[in-house]
Amino acid sequence: MTREHTLRQFLDARRAEPFRPSLSDCAMFAADWIVELTGSDPAAPWRGRYNSLDEGRALLARDGFASPAEVLASILVKNAGWMQAQTGDVAVLIEADEEAMGIVGGGHIHVLRPMRGLGAVPLDRAIRIYRP
């Protein structure tokens, strides 16, 4: 199965999933994708342990991470930039003045947003790209 096909199935399974901190937020969305590809859960220490994004950031800070993107940086290979991104890479972008994560799908990034659910933004919004 190709990465594109795997991504389509992954996204289809999440289309109706509501945004819920620690279960279905942008960090868990990216972590779930990494689990899908690798079988390893980078978010295991925090999954289901916070009820708000502020609580999640506090848990990460307690464990020595400034953001969920720092967790990615500790486990994945960073690419040179968005122009070299491939389908299935994990992107870091700024959303509402915070770092957020999504999954590259061609010329856009699939994102999971509060209140709006699954959506997409242009690929050039990425500030960093990681390859799982």
PDB file of C-alpha atoms in Angstrom:
ATOM      1  CA  MET A   1       0.000   0.000   0.000  1.00  0.00           C
ATOM      2  CA  THR A   2       1.336   3.463  -0.877  1.00  0.00           C
ATOM      3  CA  ARG A   3       1.764   6.237   1.643  1.00  0.00           C
ATOM      4  CA  GLU A   4      -0.890   8.266  -0.236  1.00  0.00           C
ATOM      5  CA  HIS A   5      -3.415   5.440   0.089  1.00  0.00           C
ATOM      6  CA  THR A   6      -2.581   4.939   3.770  1.00  0.00           C
ATOM      7  CA  LEU A   7      -3.041   8.673   4.358  1.00  0.00           C
ATOM      8  CA  ARG A   8      -6.437   8.688   2.604  1.00  0.00           C
ATOM      9  CA  GLN A   9      -7.627   5.840   4.822  1.00  0.00           C
ATOM     10  CA  PHE A  10      -6.246   7.561   7.924  1.00  0.00           C
ATOM     11  CA  LEU A  11      -8.016  10.833   7.091  1.00  0.00           C
ATOM     12  CA  ASP A  12     -11.296   9.119   6.159  1.00  0.00           C
ATOM     13  CA  ALA A  13     -11.339   7.451   9.575  1.00  0.00           C
ATOM     14  CA  ARG A  14     -10.990  10.846  11.283  1.00  0.00           C
ATOM     15  CA  ARG A  15     -13.331  13.070   9.265  1.00  0.00           C
ATOM     16  CA  ALA A  16     -16.113  13.041  11.857  1.00  0.00           C
ATOM     17  CA  GLU A  17     -13.836  12.978  14.893  1.00  0.00           C
ATOM     18  CA  PRO A  18     -14.285  16.053  17.103  1.00  0.00           C
ATOM     19  CA  PHE A  19     -11.356  18.035  18.494  1.00  0.00           C
ATOM     20  CA  ARG A  20     -10.674  16.847  22.064  1.00  0.00           C
ATOM     21  CA  PRO A  21      -7.521  17.776  23.984  1.00  0.00           C
ATOM     22  CA  SER A  22      -5.248  14.776  24.675  1.00  0.00           C
ATOM     23  CA  LEU A  23      -7.347  12.463  22.499  1.00  0.00           C
ATOM     24  CA  SER A  24      -7.888  14.229  19.195  1.00  0.00           C
ATOM     25  CA  ASP A  25      -5.958  17.499  18.946  1.00  0.00           C
ATOM     26  CA  CYS A  26      -3.254  18.507  16.470  1.00  0.00           C
ATOM     27  CA  ALA A  27      -0.487  16.844  18.495  1.00  0.00           C
ATOM     28  CA  MET A  28      -2.419  13.574  18.796  1.00  0.00           C
ATOM     29  CA  PHE A  29      -3.414  13.791  15.121  1.00  0.00           C
ATOM     30  CA  ALA A  30       0.275  13.874  14.149  1.00  0.00           C
ATOM     31  CA  ALA A  31       1.169  11.239  16.753  1.00  0.00           C
ATOM     32  CA  ASP A  32      -1.596   8.924  15.506  1.00  0.00           C
ATOM     33  CA  TRP A  33      -0.179   9.269  11.992  1.00  0.00           C
ATOM     34  CA  ILE A  34       3.294   8.376  13.253  1.00  0.00           C
ATOM     35  CA  VAL A  35       1.811   5.326  15.011  1.00  0.00           C
ATOM     36  CA  GLU A  36       0.115   4.365  11.728  1.00  0.00           C
ATOM     37  CA  LEU A  37       3.443   4.475   9.896  1.00  0.00           C
ATOM     38  CA  THR A  38       5.875   3.212  12.516  1.00  0.00           C
ATOM     39  CA  GLY A  39       3.926   1.455  15.265  1.00  0.00           C
ATOM     40  CA  SER A  40       5.614   3.712  17.842  1.00  0.00           C
ATOM     41  CA  ASP A  41       3.600   6.304  19.803  1.00  0.00           C
ATOM     42  CA  PRO A  42       5.573   9.504  20.465  1.00  0.00           C
ATOM     43  CA  ALA A  43       2.652  10.879  22.507  1.00  0.00           C
ATOM     44  CA  ALA A  44       2.203   7.887  24.832  1.00  0.00           C
ATOM     45  CA  PRO A  45       3.386   9.741  27.976  1.00  0.00           C
ATOM     46  CA  TRP A  46       0.746  12.467  27.497  1.00  0.00           C
ATOM     47  CA  ARG A  47      -2.137  10.686  25.739  1.00  0.00           C
ATOM     48  CA  GLY A  48      -5.383  11.089  27.695  1.00  0.00           C
ATOM     49  CA  ARG A  49      -3.675  13.069  30.488  1.00  0.00           C
ATOM     50  CA  TYR A  50      -4.813  16.651  29.843  1.00  0.00           C
ATOM     51  CA  ASN A  51      -8.193  18.348  29.486  1.00  0.00           C
ATOM     52  CA  SER A  52      -7.077  21.584  27.837  1.00  0.00           C
ATOM     53  CA  LEU A  53      -4.252  22.636  25.549  1.00  0.00           C
ATOM     54  CA  ASP A  54      -2.803  24.727  28.390  1.00  0.00           C
ATOM     55  CA  GLU A  55      -2.664  21.608  30.595  1.00  0.00           C
ATOM     56  CA  GLY A  56      -0.976  19.750  27.744  1.00  0.00           C
ATOM     57  CA  ARG A  57       1.655  22.450  27.373  1.00  0.00           C
ATOM     58  CA  ALA A  58       2.261  22.328  31.142  1.00  0.00           C
ATOM     59  CA  LEU A  59       2.800  18.542  31.017  1.00  0.00           C
ATOM     60  CA  LEU A  60       5.243  18.935  28.138  1.00  0.00           C
ATOM     61  CA  ALA A  61       7.114  21.699  29.981  1.00  0.00           C
ATOM     62  CA  ARG A  62       7.363  19.501  33.073  1.00  0.00           C
ATOM     63  CA  ASP A  63       8.986  16.859  30.870  1.00  0.00           C
ATOM     64  CA  GLY A  64      11.420  19.347  29.324  1.00  0.00           C
ATOM     65  CA  PHE A  65       9.680  20.159  26.025  1.00  0.00           C
ATOM     66  CA  ALA A  66       8.695  23.693  25.015  1.00  0.00           C
ATOM     67  CA  SER A  67       6.094  22.432  22.518  1.00  0.00           C
ATOM     68  CA  PRO A  68       4.761  19.272  20.869  1.00  0.00           C
ATOM     69  CA  ALA A  69       6.984  20.119  17.905  1.00  0.00           C
ATOM     70  CA  GLU A  70      10.037  19.665  20.142  1.00  0.00           C
ATOM     71  CA  VAL A  71       8.906  16.096  20.730  1.00  0.00           C
ATOM     72  CA  LEU A  72       8.915  15.587  16.951  1.00  0.00           C
ATOM     73  CA  ALA A  73      12.380  17.092  16.700  1.00  0.00           C
ATOM     74  CA  SER A  74      13.641  14.566  19.245  1.00  0.00           C
ATOM     75  CA  ILE A  75      12.430  11.507  17.291  1.00  0.00           C
ATOM     76  CA  LEU A  76      12.065  12.356  13.581  1.00  0.00           C
ATOM     77  CA  VAL A  77      14.351  13.474  10.770  1.00  0.00           C
ATOM     78  CA  LYS A  78      13.948  17.156   9.898  1.00  0.00           C
ATOM     79  CA  ASN A  79      13.731  18.015   6.199  1.00  0.00           C
ATOM     80  CA  ALA A  80      15.296  21.086   4.643  1.00  0.00           C
ATOM     81  CA  GLY A  81      11.956  22.831   4.092  1.00  0.00           C
ATOM     82  CA  TRP A  82       8.422  22.699   2.800  1.00  0.00           C
ATOM     83  CA  MET A  83       9.543  22.629  -0.839  1.00  0.00           C
ATOM     84  CA  GLN A  84      11.024  19.167  -0.227  1.00  0.00           C
ATOM     85  CA  ALA A  85       8.012  17.863   1.700  1.00  0.00           C
ATOM     86  CA  GLN A  86       6.468  14.599   0.633  1.00  0.00           C
ATOM     87  CA  THR A  87       3.008  13.202   1.228  1.00  0.00           C
ATOM     88  CA  GLY A  88       2.845  11.855   4.761  1.00  0.00           C
ATOM     89  CA  ASP A  89       5.496  14.118   6.251  1.00  0.00           C
ATOM     90  CA  VAL A  90       4.547  15.885   9.478  1.00  0.00           C
ATOM     91  CA  ALA A  91       4.444  19.669   9.239  1.00  0.00           C
ATOM     92  CA  VAL A  92       4.744  22.258  11.982  1.00  0.00           C
ATOM     93  CA  LEU A  93       2.943  25.548  11.359  1.00  0.00           C
ATOM     94  CA  ILE A  94       1.736  28.544  13.326  1.00  0.00           C
ATOM     95  CA  GLU A  95      -1.996  28.573  13.985  1.00  0.00           C
ATOM     96  CA  ALA A  96      -3.545  31.209  16.289  1.00  0.00           C
ATOM     97  CA  ASP A  97      -0.052  32.252  17.476  1.00  0.00           C
ATOM     98  CA  GLU A  98       0.778  28.686  18.585  1.00  0.00           C
ATOM     99  CA  GLU A  99       2.749  25.883  17.006  1.00  0.00           C
ATOM    100  CA  ALA A 100       0.430  23.308  15.495  1.00  0.00           C
ATOM    101  CA  MET A 101       1.021  20.111  13.558  1.00  0.00           C
ATOM    102  CA  GLY A 102      -0.497  18.558  10.502  1.00  0.00           C
ATOM    103  CA  ILE A 103       0.193  16.006   7.809  1.00  0.00           C
ATOM    104  CA  VAL A 104       1.438  16.882   4.338  1.00  0.00           C
ATOM    105  CA  GLY A 105      -0.874  15.809   1.535  1.00  0.00           C
ATOM    106  CA  GLY A 106       0.436  17.094  -1.783  1.00  0.00           C
ATOM    107  CA  GLY A 107       0.370  20.899  -1.916  1.00  0.00           C
ATOM    108  CA  HIS A 108      -1.406  21.303   1.406  1.00  0.00           C
ATOM    109  CA  ILE A 109      -1.267  20.299   5.057  1.00  0.00           C
ATOM    110  CA  HIS A 110      -4.126  18.350   6.626  1.00  0.00           C
ATOM    111  CA  VAL A 111      -4.903  19.882  10.009  1.00  0.00           C
ATOM    112  CA  LEU A 112      -7.289  19.213  12.878  1.00  0.00           C
ATOM    113  CA  ARG A 113      -8.782  22.422  14.286  1.00  0.00           C
ATOM    114  CA  PRO A 114     -10.969  23.182  17.283  1.00  0.00           C
ATOM    115  CA  MET A 115     -14.595  23.753  16.303  1.00  0.00           C
ATOM    116  CA  ARG A 116     -13.910  23.091  12.597  1.00  0.00           C
ATOM    117  CA  GLY A 117     -12.411  19.601  12.653  1.00  0.00           C
ATOM    118  CA  LEU A 118     -10.398  18.276   9.743  1.00  0.00           C
ATOM    119  CA  GLY A 119      -9.291  20.871   7.211  1.00  0.00           C
ATOM    120  CA  ALA A 120      -6.363  21.903   5.060  1.00  0.00           C
ATOM    121  CA  VAL A 121      -3.997  24.857   4.745  1.00  0.00           C
ATOM    122  CA  PRO A 122      -1.409  25.642   2.028  1.00  0.00           C
ATOM    123  CA  LEU A 123       1.873  23.770   2.292  1.00  0.00           C
ATOM    124  CA  ASP A 124       3.866  27.004   2.371  1.00  0.00           C
ATOM    125  CA  ARG A 125       2.468  27.650   5.884  1.00  0.00           C
ATOM    126  CA  ALA A 126       4.884  25.005   7.205  1.00  0.00           C
ATOM    127  CA  ILE A 127       7.755  26.326   9.282  1.00  0.00           C
ATOM    128  CA  ARG A 128       9.322  22.872   9.704  1.00  0.00           C
ATOM    129  CA  ILE A 129       8.845  19.460   8.089  1.00  0.00           C
ATOM    130  CA  TYR A 130       9.649  16.077   9.632  1.00  0.00           C
ATOM    131  CA  ARG A 131       9.717  12.683   7.951  1.00  0.00           C
ATOM    132  CA  PRO A 132       8.333   9.744   9.940  1.00  0.00           C
TER     133      PRO A 132
END
